[in-house]
Structures are given as structure tokens and as C-alpha cells.
Amino acid sequence: MELFFSKRINVIVAVFVFTLMVFNIYNIVNNTPMVPDQFWAQKIFYFHVPIAWIGFLSYLIVMIAGILYLINKKTVWDHLGFAAAEIGTLFVVLVLITGPIWAKPIWGTWWTWEPRLTTTLILFLIYVGYFMLRAFGGHPERTSRYAAVLGIVAFFDVPIIFYSVRFWEEKYQSHPQVEITKQNPEIVLPFLISLVIITILFSFMLKYRLHVLKVTHNRKID
Amino acid sequence: MMFYTLVRKDLLLEFRAKEIIIPMFAFGLAIIMIFALSFNASQAINHAFSPGLLWIIILFISSLGLNRMFVLEKEFDAFTLTLAAPVDRGIIFLSKAISGTILLLIAEILIIPPFIIFMNLTIPSDWHIMVLILLIGDLGIMSIGAIVSGLSMRAKLSEMLLPILFFPLVSPHIIACVKSTNYWFKGLSFINWQFWIFLMISFVLVFFLLGFMIFEYITEE
Amino acid sequence: MYTINNIYKSFYHRAILEDISFKVNQGDMIALLGKNGIGKSTLLRILGKISQPDKGTILYNDANIYKEKAIARKGILYLGHDVGLYPSLSALDNLKFACAIHGKKNKDSSIISTLNQLGLSNRMNDQIQIFSKGMLQSLKYALADLIEWNILFFDEPFSYLDLKGRKSAQDYIDKWIENSKTMIFATHDAQWSLLYCSRLLLLDNRKILFDQKTNDIDINKIVKILR
């Protein structure tokens, strides 16, 4: 049994990721242009959108890991699915927090039933169920299989959720994420930097969780 | 053939034990009463709210019925009889989804007349379209419902886990059901809201196919 | 006809079965012995495709029962420790459904005559939830008599039976032995196993401790292990 940070390389990577995040915040605060009408509120766009993208990506990972787990029942796929679900849900919670923070000054209200936010909320609730299934589903060997199934089912639900809430409200509002290609390069570049850094952060967190899950699993088996 | 045998067994079980439809009906009536009393509503408000309310009732009673349907398989370990028999798991899924739909339709037939009366509704003359909406709606609810009940039936807190998993997953379908019911109720022509029917149909297709393929991994301990 | 290869199964991260492999030949009558909680029932449930093993394959007539279509499993009958029938259906309805689901069409009259042999025909229209445990156990024999099977997995064949019930149960088993049917029984009755079964599998500590023909086994040895 080995602590994650007892490996020198992991400490170095951790410090590196931390530095990158500090740089990212500094970069966004100082080196991005002020958007008229939005001012400081617009800065959250550089976090909100990459986090949302990575959140959805991690649910894609949950589905793929689920399929692989059902095919060959390797514990590592189960752990990958679980870890991705956890971090994905954390990111989705951040999306649900940053969204209203942006919405309050721009739309004048904390919450609107806007398609992307609503999809995110429903997805969050599905994953609350996912963790409850993991916790109360019975013996862990079966629960792993069930969680894999739920991950697949949830992913197939996403496009339908999106289309149903997209046309649910007739009026259509602007988003934190406006079409990237039409943006000023002064905005696009820091955005892309932020996206890359948050992806690195995500992979590091995933690696950490995978390590912890593996260690606890091995301890239970012994 | 096996499919027919399984559906027949589910219906026979309900005919003998009467544990599903009557509780669904009683629960549905209770919800209608609670809503009617708590909103103390005028007819205009009732008209605006009733499509949504109808589908809330259907969703609640279907989760009740689904839970009961799968608990019946657990008693006396009766599910082993079907599992050990040479029946494909996909067929078991289809039979559960279809017999669930039939039971839900019967419960709806019972619950809709009191609903109309208590809410003081006037029903448009083309009521057969509503029957179609109910049918597609029920198929969608029961397809995802059967998957989720299969996942939760062996869990410690199955009766609690079922709605927690079920409601968010089925929510896009319910939105589509409410929307189409609303448009039909307001008397808009089908062209204006065909999108919602297509969305419902695609939901039904996706989850019938997915359930058929994936039930293999759900049924076994 | 039934080949079990490297079956692993664990519950709550505790291994119950480890690397279980054996072959069942046509006409084998196997007694599966072992202490309580050693995994006899779990193994039978895996063989009946009710429980999924963590690893391993099972071949039935050269068909992998986890890969092939369900029809490849025709001829397998599993009778569990629990009743395995619907409590709110009558005995007759239960047996009719069981036959239909195993792909066999039986006339009502043949079901009734089987129930008659077991002394249950006067209760055949009652819901089985009001049956006694012994009557429910007899129903399993009725089921096994009505369905055409090639291999039978039977968990605790004699539990809850009174002397008369045990007698008629033994009559059925004798009949199956005569027809050289293939059967696996999970049981605690070592004496009965040595007397009737042709082969004995003893599970202990997650593994098959031994797998031998019954005619060269000393009963004291088994009793010592089971104690």
C-alpha cells in the first residue's frame, strides 16, 4: 500500500497543476478584455464553460467505462467509471453554482430554466441517483454492474433531455457560451488556455481518485 | 411466444392478487384531491394546470405500480423460475414493459373520469388523439421504468431508490407528454406540435432498444 | 454435457468460490456437500444462470450459456432453496406457467394427475401462499415431473418434507435414476448422498476439496470434514 503523494512525480505534478491554476486566474483577471455590458461578470465564462465541457466529457467517460466493464468485467473500468462520475458531478455542481452567479447580474435573476442549465440540473439529479445506487444497491460486485448500466442509460438520455428542454421554453436567451469562433481572439486565447489547464486539472484529479479507489479495493480484498 | 406467456402471467398475477391497479387508482385519487384542495382553484387555473397535473399523477402511480410489479417477482424468489428457463433476458424486459403499460392504461382509464369531474374540465371532441398520446407516453414511462426497476429491485432501499433514479431519467419524456397534451387541450392543430410526438416516439424507441440489449446485465444477481 | 471452467464469485469483496472447475457427464448424479455458507447454493445459482460469476465460463452441450441465445439453455431445470413460484397464483396456474416458460405444453389433466400423486390435487386451486412449507417442497417435485429436463439442479431436495412427502420425493428420484438422468443436489445429508448419488463433490474453503465416485468413499471421512 502506497500513499499517492509518496511518489515524487505526483508531488511535482500537483505543484505544477496548482501553479497552472494560479496562472490561469491571474491571466483571466489581468489579460482579458472587459466586455461591454457585462464587465466582471463575464470573467466567469472562462471557468464556467470549460468546467461544463469537462463535466460532460467525464460523463462520456462513465459511459465508455461502463460498456468496457460490462464486456470484460475488469475492476479498473469500474473504478474509472466511479471516479469519472464523482469528478464529473463535482464539476457539474460548479457549473450549477457559476451559472447563477453569472445570471444574476446579466439576466437579473439567479435561476432561469434555460436549456443548458436545465439539462445540467437533470443530469446532476441522475447522478445523485447513481451514487445512491452505488451506496444502497447491495453487494458491490453487482452494484458495479448496475452502475455501469445506469451510466450507459444516463448518457443515452442526455440528447433527449437537451432537445426537450431546448424547445420547452419558446423564448431563447443568450448564454455565457457564445459562439467561440465569432469571438475576439483576445477572448478566445485565454479561453483555450483555461480549457487546457482545466483539462489537465481534471486528469490529475482522476488519477488521484483512481489511485485511492485501487488502494481501498485492495485493502478490502486482503 | 415466450413473450406472450410472460405478459399473460403478469396480468394473471394482477387479476388474482389485485395488488397493483387498485392501489394505483386509490393513490391517484388522493393526489387529485390534495391538488384540488391545496390550490382551491378556479376553472381557468384548472384548465391551465391540468395537463401537467395529469402527467404528475401518471408518473407517481406508475412508480408505485412498477415497484409492486418487481416486488411480486422477489416474493418466494419467484423470479428464478423465469431466469432459469430458456427465455432471453431481452424478452423478459419487453414483457415487463408491455404488461406495465397495459396495467398503467387500465389505471388511467379508472383515474381520468374522476380527474375530469373534479377539475371541471371540458374535453375537446378529438379525444382519440389523447388516447394516442397516453399510449405513447405510457410506453415510454414503462420502458425506462422497467430498466430502472430492474436496477433497484434487489437494492436495500428499492422503494426509495426507484423514484430517485426514475424521475430525472424520464423527465424529458414527461416534458414531451405534458407539452403535447397541452397543445391538444388548447385545440392547436397537430402540425404545430408534431415535434413533441416525435420526441416521445424517439424516447420510446431508444429505451426499448436499450432495455432489450442491456437487461442481460440487470436481471442476474 | 455440463462443463464448468474456473468459476470465481465473491460477495462484499470476500471470495466465496475460487477457481471451481468440473465436468458433469450424462447420467451423473452428483451430491454437492459442504458446511453452511460455504457457497453450495451460490454455485447452483451460477449453474442455473440466476447468479453471474465474476469470472469463468459454463458450457452446456458445448454452448457457452453466457454467450449463446437462451434457447441453448433448454433442458436445464433449477429448483432453488426458496419456493421459486408465485405466491398469489394457484398451484395449477403456477405449474401451467412453469411448463409454458420451459417450452412444454401440458394438458391440465396431466398436471392434475401429477398433483394427485403428491396428494395436492384437492388444494390445486388455492393460492400457494397459504400452503405449508412441506407442500411447497412437494410442488417442486411436481414441477420436475412435468417439465422435460436433461439436467437438474436441486437445492436441498428434502427440506421441510414429512415422512410421506419424503417417500414420494424418493420415488421420483428413483424414477429419474432409473432413466439415468443427470442431476446435481446440494444437500447436508451425507448418508443419503453416499447411498444414492454416483458422485460426490465436497466444497470447502472456496474450493472443491474432493470430487470422487461414491463407492470408494468412507463416510467417516466426510463426516469429519463437515463437522
XYZ file of C-alpha atoms in Angstrom:
670
model
C 0.000 0.000 0.000
C 1.298 3.300 -1.057
C 0.242 6.873 -0.485
C -0.421 8.824 -3.628
C 1.942 11.640 -2.642
C 4.726 9.353 -1.548
C 5.710 9.237 -5.189
C 7.910 12.194 -6.005
C 6.477 12.590 -9.524
C 2.928 13.026 -8.191
C 4.038 15.846 -5.884
C 5.742 17.585 -8.770
C 2.665 17.234 -10.959
C 0.455 18.511 -8.135
C 2.585 21.608 -7.675
C 2.639 22.096 -11.421
C -1.150 21.860 -11.722
C -1.578 24.249 -8.799
C 0.766 26.761 -10.409
C -1.093 26.466 -13.675
C -4.403 27.216 -11.954
C -2.950 30.270 -10.206
C -1.570 31.455 -13.516
C -4.938 30.827 -15.129
C -6.759 33.022 -12.617
C -4.135 35.739 -12.929
C -4.331 35.564 -16.697
C -8.105 35.827 -16.743
C -8.226 38.704 -14.297
C -5.478 40.789 -15.903
C -5.095 39.832 -19.537
C -8.636 39.558 -20.837
C -10.601 42.456 -22.256
C -13.684 43.812 -20.498
C -16.818 43.001 -22.434
C -19.234 45.921 -22.606
C -22.482 45.448 -20.617
C -21.044 42.517 -18.664
C -17.779 43.730 -17.122
C -16.529 41.451 -14.332
C -19.425 39.042 -14.646
C -18.121 37.947 -17.998
C -14.901 36.634 -16.439
C -16.773 33.618 -15.091
C -17.229 32.489 -18.672
C -13.587 31.361 -18.699
C -14.334 28.905 -15.902
C -17.979 28.093 -16.413
C -17.718 26.847 -19.985
C -14.557 24.698 -19.705
C -15.875 23.154 -16.495
C -19.180 22.376 -18.172
C -17.429 20.806 -21.148
C -15.171 18.698 -18.958
C -18.161 17.723 -16.811
C -19.981 16.385 -19.843
C -16.787 14.726 -21.068
C -16.459 12.866 -17.788
C -19.990 11.503 -18.190
C -18.906 10.272 -21.610
C -16.046 8.523 -19.824
C -18.546 6.984 -17.384
C -20.485 5.541 -20.310
C -17.430 4.182 -22.117
C -16.044 2.713 -18.889
C -19.478 1.175 -18.282
C -19.524 -0.521 -21.670
C -15.987 -1.814 -21.199
C -16.813 -3.058 -17.703
C -19.845 -4.976 -18.945
C -17.714 -6.544 -21.685
C -14.715 -7.740 -19.693
C -15.525 -7.112 -16.001
C -12.104 -5.654 -15.235
C -12.168 -3.781 -11.914
C -10.186 -0.907 -13.402
C -13.127 0.045 -15.662
C -15.444 0.058 -12.682
C -13.051 2.364 -10.835
C -12.675 4.612 -13.861
C -16.455 4.908 -14.166
C -16.867 5.689 -10.481
C -14.020 8.216 -10.381
C -15.217 9.969 -13.542
C -18.760 10.103 -12.160
C -17.544 11.675 -8.918
C -15.399 14.330 -10.533
C -17.959 14.923 -13.271
C -20.594 15.550 -10.610
C -18.278 17.919 -8.753
C -17.762 19.873 -11.981
C -21.473 19.847 -12.726
C -22.130 21.268 -9.264
C -19.617 24.029 -10.056
C -21.476 24.704 -13.302
C -24.717 24.947 -11.356
C -23.064 27.437 -8.985
C -21.220 29.571 -11.531
C -24.210 29.695 -13.886
C -26.461 31.559 -11.439
C -23.568 33.813 -10.377
C -23.278 34.906 -13.980
C -27.039 35.015 -14.499
C -27.814 37.314 -11.572
C -26.157 40.492 -12.962
C -26.876 39.677 -16.627
C -30.435 38.329 -16.550
C -31.352 39.832 -13.193
C -32.299 36.507 -11.657
C -30.436 33.633 -10.032
C -32.124 30.848 -11.844
C -33.812 30.566 -15.196
C -34.984 27.371 -16.812
C -32.529 27.878 -19.598
C -31.830 24.742 -21.730
C -28.192 24.128 -20.885
C -28.602 24.859 -17.208
C -31.733 22.703 -17.039
C -30.013 19.811 -18.830
C -27.146 20.122 -16.377
C -29.516 20.093 -13.428
C -31.345 16.981 -14.648
C -28.027 15.271 -15.297
C -26.915 16.192 -11.795
C -30.063 14.599 -10.355
C -29.500 11.435 -12.398
C -26.024 11.199 -10.934
C -27.324 11.726 -7.415
C -29.301 8.560 -8.144
C -26.128 6.953 -9.474
C -24.322 7.477 -6.180
C -27.330 6.258 -4.198
C -27.373 3.118 -6.335
C -23.680 2.658 -5.615
C -24.309 3.093 -1.893
C -27.503 1.091 -1.417
C -27.530 -1.290 -4.375
C -26.490 -4.382 -2.421
C -23.238 -6.267 -2.694
C -20.556 -4.271 -4.526
C -19.906 -6.818 -7.279
C -23.470 -6.474 -8.515
C -23.641 -2.757 -7.830
C -20.651 -2.172 -10.110
C -22.529 -3.863 -12.930
C -25.706 -1.896 -12.196
C -23.788 1.387 -12.037
C -22.255 0.628 -15.431
C -25.735 0.073 -16.853
C -27.014 3.300 -15.318
C -24.058 5.233 -16.754
C -24.951 3.995 -20.236
C -28.665 4.682 -19.822
C -27.962 8.181 -18.496
C -25.784 9.042 -21.452
C -28.433 7.990 -23.956
C -30.861 10.202 -22.073
C -28.756 13.358 -22.479
C -29.591 14.288 -26.109
C -33.297 13.715 -25.453
C -33.145 15.852 -22.311
C -31.391 18.581 -24.247
C -33.907 18.667 -27.084
C -36.875 18.541 -24.771
C -35.729 21.478 -22.631
C -34.387 23.345 -25.669
C -37.878 23.670 -27.126
C -39.656 23.690 -23.813
C -39.493 27.474 -23.397
C -40.284 29.411 -26.567
C -38.109 32.400 -25.813
C -34.412 31.961 -26.348
C -31.763 33.680 -24.302
C -28.087 34.424 -24.622
C -25.560 32.145 -22.965
C -22.288 32.506 -21.176
C -21.028 30.430 -24.045
C -21.495 32.486 -27.174
C -20.198 31.079 -30.400
C -16.490 30.812 -29.866
C -15.421 31.281 -33.478
C -17.102 34.659 -33.708
C -15.333 35.969 -30.638
C -12.466 38.349 -30.439
C -9.100 36.454 -30.409
C -8.257 38.330 -27.220
C -11.059 36.359 -25.597
C -10.560 33.071 -27.435
C -6.924 32.613 -26.476
C -7.310 32.900 -22.684
C -10.406 30.746 -23.005
C -8.452 27.991 -24.744
C -5.637 28.272 -22.203
C -8.191 27.921 -19.416
C -9.746 24.920 -21.167
C -6.383 23.165 -21.441
C -5.480 23.900 -17.814
C -8.808 22.678 -16.503
C -8.465 19.521 -18.591
C -5.058 18.928 -17.005
C -6.573 19.532 -13.575
C -9.333 17.056 -14.365
C -6.906 14.338 -15.469
C -4.838 14.844 -12.345
C -7.905 14.572 -10.109
C -8.978 11.465 -11.996
C -5.575 9.875 -11.499
C -5.718 10.648 -7.796
C -9.203 9.159 -7.371
C -8.248 6.063 -9.335
C -5.298 5.538 -7.028
C -7.456 5.905 -3.912
C -10.119 3.545 -5.238
C -7.494 0.965 -6.118
C -5.883 1.136 -2.690
C -9.178 0.833 -0.811
C -10.244 -2.010 -3.091
C -7.017 -3.916 -2.455
C -7.377 -3.362 1.262
C -10.900 -4.835 1.235
C -9.761 -7.903 -0.675
C -6.897 -8.714 1.719
C -44.500 -16.918 -27.791
C -42.480 -16.707 -24.569
C -43.289 -13.016 -24.584
C -46.993 -13.795 -24.648
C -46.608 -16.338 -21.822
C -44.807 -13.791 -19.648
C -47.297 -10.977 -20.244
C -50.168 -13.357 -19.589
C -48.540 -14.359 -16.281
C -48.136 -10.705 -15.204
C -51.766 -9.965 -15.980
C -52.939 -13.162 -14.293
C -50.921 -12.211 -11.194
C -52.678 -8.864 -11.075
C -56.051 -10.485 -11.704
C -55.532 -12.855 -8.776
C -53.713 -10.642 -6.283
C -55.155 -7.213 -7.228
C -52.126 -5.553 -5.700
C -51.260 -3.102 -8.459
C -54.152 -1.372 -10.209
C -56.343 -0.663 -7.185
C -53.538 0.922 -5.123
C -52.560 2.935 -8.197
C -56.136 4.154 -8.569
C -56.513 4.970 -4.867
C -53.209 6.841 -4.807
C -54.137 8.761 -7.958
C -57.447 9.837 -6.422
C -55.635 11.011 -3.307
C -53.264 13.153 -5.381
C -56.148 14.719 -7.280
C -57.852 15.569 -4.011
C -54.707 17.086 -2.497
C -54.116 19.218 -5.578
C -57.713 20.346 -5.834
C -57.832 21.315 -2.177
C -54.432 22.941 -1.915
C -54.893 25.161 -4.958
C -58.570 25.833 -4.359
C -58.575 26.694 -7.991
C -60.848 28.478 -10.382
C -61.752 26.807 -13.620
C -59.305 28.915 -15.624
C -56.392 27.848 -13.443
C -57.544 24.234 -13.559
C -57.518 24.354 -17.331
C -54.005 25.722 -17.400
C -52.660 23.276 -14.848
C -54.464 20.065 -15.693
C -52.166 18.671 -18.457
C -49.178 18.915 -16.137
C -51.142 17.585 -13.192
C -52.393 14.626 -15.207
C -48.847 13.532 -16.053
C -47.640 14.058 -12.495
C -50.364 11.684 -11.348
C -49.466 9.168 -14.055
C -45.792 9.349 -13.143
C -46.458 8.854 -9.424
C -48.834 5.940 -9.857
C -46.553 4.304 -12.406
C -43.637 4.347 -9.987
C -45.956 2.748 -7.426
C -47.029 0.094 -9.910
C -43.513 -0.612 -11.148
C -42.243 -1.121 -7.633
C -45.078 -3.538 -6.897
C -44.574 -5.433 -10.165
C -40.960 -6.181 -9.351
C -41.576 -6.903 -5.669
C -44.009 -9.622 -6.787
C -41.081 -11.276 -8.570
C -38.981 -11.181 -5.431
C -41.503 -12.849 -3.115
C -40.845 -16.584 -2.792
C -37.842 -15.970 -5.084
C -40.267 -16.493 -7.970
C -38.068 -14.655 -10.468
C -35.686 -17.641 -10.536
C -38.339 -19.635 -12.391
C -38.188 -17.210 -15.313
C -34.438 -16.625 -15.077
C -33.509 -20.300 -15.213
C -35.939 -21.008 -18.059
C -34.719 -20.718 -21.654
C -36.007 -17.188 -22.159
C -33.820 -14.367 -23.460
C -33.424 -11.524 -20.966
C -34.497 -9.059 -23.641
C -37.855 -10.840 -23.889
C -38.252 -10.566 -20.107
C -37.681 -6.818 -20.434
C -40.217 -6.446 -23.256
C -42.811 -8.444 -21.348
C -42.343 -6.309 -18.229
C -42.547 -3.048 -20.185
C -45.644 -4.136 -22.113
C -47.531 -5.618 -19.173
C -46.638 -2.498 -17.197
C -48.079 -0.377 -19.995
C -51.278 -2.424 -20.013
C -51.698 -2.122 -16.239
C -50.980 1.611 -16.368
C -53.519 2.115 -19.167
C -56.180 0.339 -17.111
C -55.352 2.504 -14.097
C -55.587 5.611 -16.308
C -58.992 4.577 -17.611
C -60.118 4.456 -13.983
C -58.456 7.696 -12.917
C -59.293 10.003 -15.833
C -63.099 10.243 -15.353
C -62.811 11.431 -11.730
C -59.975 13.718 -12.831
C -62.192 15.394 -15.439
C -65.066 15.721 -12.992
C -63.085 17.050 -10.030
C -61.136 19.521 -12.144
C -64.261 20.691 -14.033
C -62.667 20.131 -17.427
C -64.304 20.201 -20.833
C -62.711 17.735 -23.178
C -62.108 18.574 -26.866
C -64.051 16.419 -29.287
C -60.988 14.790 -30.866
C -60.318 12.740 -27.706
C -58.882 9.815 -29.690
C -55.667 11.856 -30.185
C -55.320 11.984 -26.408
C -55.603 8.197 -26.319
C -52.660 8.057 -28.703
C -50.639 10.465 -26.522
C -51.430 8.370 -23.451
C -50.386 5.183 -25.239
C -47.023 6.523 -26.432
C -46.497 8.243 -23.087
C -47.131 5.051 -21.154
C -44.831 3.029 -23.389
C -42.013 5.499 -22.743
C -42.629 5.612 -18.984
C -42.698 1.842 -18.721
C -39.654 1.229 -20.936
C -37.295 3.310 -18.807
C -39.318 2.293 -15.745
C -38.653 -1.399 -16.330
C -34.917 -0.756 -16.709
C -34.768 1.298 -13.519
C -36.939 -1.127 -11.541
C -34.627 -3.923 -12.595
C -31.713 -1.915 -11.247
C -33.390 -1.087 -7.955
C -35.388 -4.253 -7.236
C -32.601 -6.002 -5.313
C -31.373 -2.870 -3.542
C -31.801 -2.340 0.169
C -33.987 0.735 -0.292
C -35.682 -0.308 -3.509
C -38.933 1.616 -2.995
C -36.948 4.793 -2.346
C -34.284 4.265 -4.977
C -36.800 3.686 -7.755
C -38.290 7.214 -7.927
C -34.888 8.828 -7.324
C -33.483 7.103 -10.399
C -36.711 7.092 -12.371
C -37.924 10.718 -12.268
C -34.845 12.515 -13.657
C -34.345 9.890 -16.369
C -37.941 10.076 -17.521
C -38.189 13.873 -17.243
C -37.612 14.710 -20.966
C -40.339 12.265 -21.900
C -42.725 13.763 -19.348
C -41.989 17.238 -20.697
C -42.947 15.999 -24.159
C -46.088 14.322 -22.823
C -47.199 17.467 -20.991
C -46.445 19.659 -23.995
C -48.435 17.557 -26.436
C -51.321 17.162 -24.002
C -51.313 20.918 -23.510
C -51.388 21.686 -27.234
C -54.091 19.113 -27.834
C -56.131 20.516 -24.951
C -55.825 24.029 -26.342
C -57.006 22.721 -29.704
C -53.928 23.546 -31.782
C -53.564 21.589 -34.980
C -51.140 18.685 -34.996
C -48.620 20.402 -37.334
C -47.745 22.850 -34.553
C -46.737 20.264 -32.020
C -45.707 17.208 -34.004
C -42.146 17.776 -32.719
C -43.199 16.617 -29.255
C -44.815 13.454 -30.568
C -41.650 12.657 -32.500
C -39.587 13.274 -29.381
C -41.811 10.885 -27.423
C -41.563 8.245 -30.132
C -37.785 8.518 -30.262
C -37.636 8.200 -26.465
C -39.763 5.057 -26.662
C -37.587 3.584 -29.420
C -34.262 4.422 -27.736
C -35.191 2.926 -24.393
C -36.998 -0.129 -25.727
C -33.914 -0.938 -27.774
C -31.510 -0.139 -24.941
C -33.542 -2.116 -22.401
C -33.750 -5.062 -24.763
C -29.981 -5.083 -25.165
C -28.974 -4.288 -21.604
C -31.408 -6.309 -19.497
C -28.972 -9.230 -19.648
C -26.769 -7.334 -17.204
C -29.602 -6.304 -14.899
C -31.523 -9.488 -14.173
C -28.779 -11.616 -12.700
C -27.648 -11.349 -9.111
C -22.586 -32.331 -21.028
C -22.040 -29.561 -18.488
C -18.540 -28.120 -18.213
C -17.675 -25.598 -15.531
C -14.423 -23.728 -16.073
C -12.624 -21.576 -13.477
C -15.632 -20.040 -11.745
C -14.914 -17.181 -9.326
C -17.510 -15.445 -7.205
C -17.230 -13.001 -4.342
C -19.686 -11.099 -2.160
C -18.717 -7.869 -0.443
C -15.119 -8.374 -1.634
C -14.974 -11.736 0.116
C -14.240 -14.623 -2.198
C -16.875 -17.369 -1.902
C -15.816 -19.563 -4.811
C -12.351 -19.670 -6.269
C -11.358 -21.412 -9.449
C -14.114 -24.011 -9.441
C -13.859 -26.392 -12.395
C -15.504 -29.720 -13.031
C -17.291 -31.699 -15.707
C -20.726 -33.212 -15.417
C -21.245 -36.278 -17.589
C -24.506 -37.639 -18.906
C -26.140 -39.764 -16.206
C -24.108 -38.366 -13.309
C -25.965 -37.915 -10.069
C -23.865 -35.553 -8.041
C -24.220 -34.678 -4.381
C -22.821 -31.277 -3.532
C -21.800 -31.278 0.110
C -20.315 -28.638 2.351
C -20.852 -26.682 5.525
C -23.409 -23.900 5.806
C -22.435 -20.727 3.995
C -19.692 -22.417 2.019
C -21.299 -21.483 -1.303
C -23.293 -24.551 -2.348
C -26.404 -22.544 -3.156
C -24.337 -19.825 -4.815
C -22.696 -22.400 -7.052
C -26.054 -23.903 -8.008
C -27.451 -20.438 -8.747
C -24.491 -19.770 -11.013
C -25.025 -23.090 -12.772
C -28.696 -22.200 -13.303
C -27.725 -18.754 -14.717
C -29.517 -16.924 -11.926
C -26.347 -15.508 -10.480
C -23.461 -14.204 -12.534
C -19.944 -15.395 -11.727
C -17.175 -12.783 -11.574
C -15.061 -14.905 -13.878
C -15.311 -18.208 -15.650
C -17.353 -19.949 -18.293
C -20.017 -22.616 -18.317
C -20.562 -24.840 -21.328
C -23.792 -26.755 -21.763
C -23.629 -29.154 -24.698
C -20.651 -27.120 -25.965
C -22.643 -23.871 -25.873
C -21.424 -21.101 -23.583
C -24.546 -20.249 -21.604
C -23.351 -16.663 -21.134
C -22.894 -16.029 -24.835
C -25.473 -18.106 -26.671
C -29.165 -17.372 -27.098
C -31.399 -18.564 -24.299
C -32.712 -21.466 -26.376
C -29.304 -23.131 -25.918
C -30.215 -23.478 -22.232
C -33.290 -25.585 -22.963
C -33.310 -28.660 -20.773
C -31.829 -27.026 -17.678
C -34.067 -27.037 -14.630
C -33.166 -25.169 -11.460
C -35.074 -25.709 -8.234
C -33.834 -23.330 -5.581
C -33.769 -23.309 -1.853
C -36.723 -20.927 -1.844
C -40.029 -21.828 -3.496
C -39.473 -20.217 -6.885
C -43.198 -19.912 -7.648
C -45.653 -17.029 -7.422
C -47.339 -16.870 -4.006
C -50.561 -15.342 -5.281
C -51.150 -17.826 -8.077
C -52.766 -21.214 -7.548
C -50.723 -24.399 -7.726
C -52.307 -25.234 -11.061
C -51.624 -21.793 -12.583
C -48.060 -21.850 -11.304
C -47.353 -25.226 -12.837
C -49.010 -24.241 -16.110
C -46.851 -21.131 -16.323
C -43.710 -23.047 -15.368
C -44.333 -25.603 -18.106
C -45.056 -22.909 -20.674
C -41.933 -20.950 -19.823
C -39.850 -24.109 -20.189
C -41.385 -24.634 -23.602
C -43.544 -27.607 -22.757
C -47.262 -27.847 -23.409
C -49.027 -29.923 -20.766
C -52.707 -30.717 -20.649
C -54.424 -29.688 -17.412
C -55.264 -33.344 -16.832
C -51.613 -34.392 -16.719
C -50.802 -31.590 -14.255
C -53.746 -32.643 -12.107
C -52.692 -36.282 -12.099
C -49.189 -35.334 -11.016
C -50.624 -33.204 -8.202
C -52.825 -36.124 -7.300
C -49.799 -38.395 -6.861
C -48.372 -35.904 -4.396
C -51.690 -35.588 -2.590
C -52.138 -31.948 -3.534
C -54.966 -32.160 -6.061
C -57.666 -31.086 -3.596
C -55.742 -27.862 -2.972
C -54.712 -27.122 -6.550
C -56.878 -24.029 -6.946
C -55.691 -22.392 -3.720
C -53.118 -19.639 -3.816
C -49.855 -21.234 -2.804
C -49.079 -18.559 -0.229
C -51.337 -20.460 2.189
C -49.526 -23.769 1.557
C -47.290 -25.252 4.235
C -43.555 -25.442 3.612
C -43.769 -29.171 3.041
C -46.498 -28.790 0.430
C -44.436 -26.132 -1.354
C -41.476 -28.506 -1.390
C -43.685 -31.221 -2.930
C -44.709 -28.764 -5.637
C -41.090 -28.658 -6.799
C -41.244 -32.392 -7.459
C -44.447 -31.903 -9.421
C -42.644 -29.272 -11.467
C -39.669 -31.545 -12.100
C -42.011 -34.324 -13.132
C -43.927 -32.179 -15.616
C -41.030 -30.448 -17.342
C -38.747 -32.366 -19.680
C -35.232 -31.668 -18.484
C -31.785 -33.030 -19.243
C -30.026 -31.655 -16.200
C -31.493 -30.755 -12.822
C -30.034 -28.504 -10.145
C -31.858 -29.079 -6.880
C -31.027 -27.153 -3.713
C -31.991 -29.012 -0.510
C -34.315 -31.641 -2.013
C -35.709 -32.926 1.287
C -36.129 -29.871 3.472
C -39.500 -29.473 5.231
C -40.803 -32.854 3.985
C -42.616 -35.202 6.347
C -42.151 -38.979 6.104
C -44.846 -39.397 3.465
C -43.527 -36.473 1.458
C -40.002 -37.793 1.696
C -41.172 -41.176 0.482
C -42.820 -39.782 -2.637
C -39.821 -37.486 -3.218
C -37.550 -40.524 -3.081
C -39.866 -42.325 -5.516
C -39.424 -39.515 -8.030
C -35.657 -39.524 -7.586
C -35.577 -43.305 -8.017
C -37.526 -42.912 -11.226
C -35.033 -40.328 -12.504
C -32.093 -42.561 -11.548
C -33.723 -45.398 -13.453
C -33.930 -43.208 -16.543
C -30.240 -42.287 -15.950
C -30.975 -38.578 -15.739
C -28.271 -36.035 -14.913
C -28.762 -34.334 -11.548
C -26.904 -32.222 -9.019
C -28.235 -31.984 -5.463
C -26.981 -29.603 -2.837
C -27.619 -31.284 0.469
C -26.471 -31.786 4.040
C -27.422 -35.446 4.137
C -24.099 -37.266 3.711
C -25.621 -40.672 4.321
C -28.248 -40.260 1.649
C -25.630 -38.891 -0.756
C -23.431 -41.940 -0.418
C -26.380 -44.264 -0.762
C -27.960 -42.800 -3.880
C -25.593 -40.458 -5.674
C -22.957 -41.676 -8.070
C -20.518 -38.890 -7.410
C -19.694 -36.594 -4.571
C -18.390 -33.039 -4.693
C -17.246 -31.564 -1.430
C -16.876 -27.808 -1.196
C -14.650 -26.402 1.476
C -12.761 -23.177 1.849
C -13.772 -21.765 -1.573
C -12.517 -24.820 -3.471
C -13.621 -28.306 -4.383
C -11.973 -30.378 -1.690
C -12.602 -33.611 -3.484
C -14.598 -34.970 -6.363
C -14.968 -38.758 -6.317
C -17.208 -41.655 -7.169
C -19.299 -42.502 -4.112
C -18.499 -46.228 -3.982
C -14.938 -45.662 -2.805
C -15.598 -43.089 -0.102
C -15.597 -43.719 3.609
C -18.477 -41.881 5.276
C -16.483 -41.173 8.419
C -14.036 -39.140 6.412
C -16.777 -36.877 5.110
C -18.463 -36.504 8.457
C -15.125 -35.490 9.922
C -14.710 -32.730 7.348
C -18.259 -31.488 7.644
C -18.083 -31.347 11.380
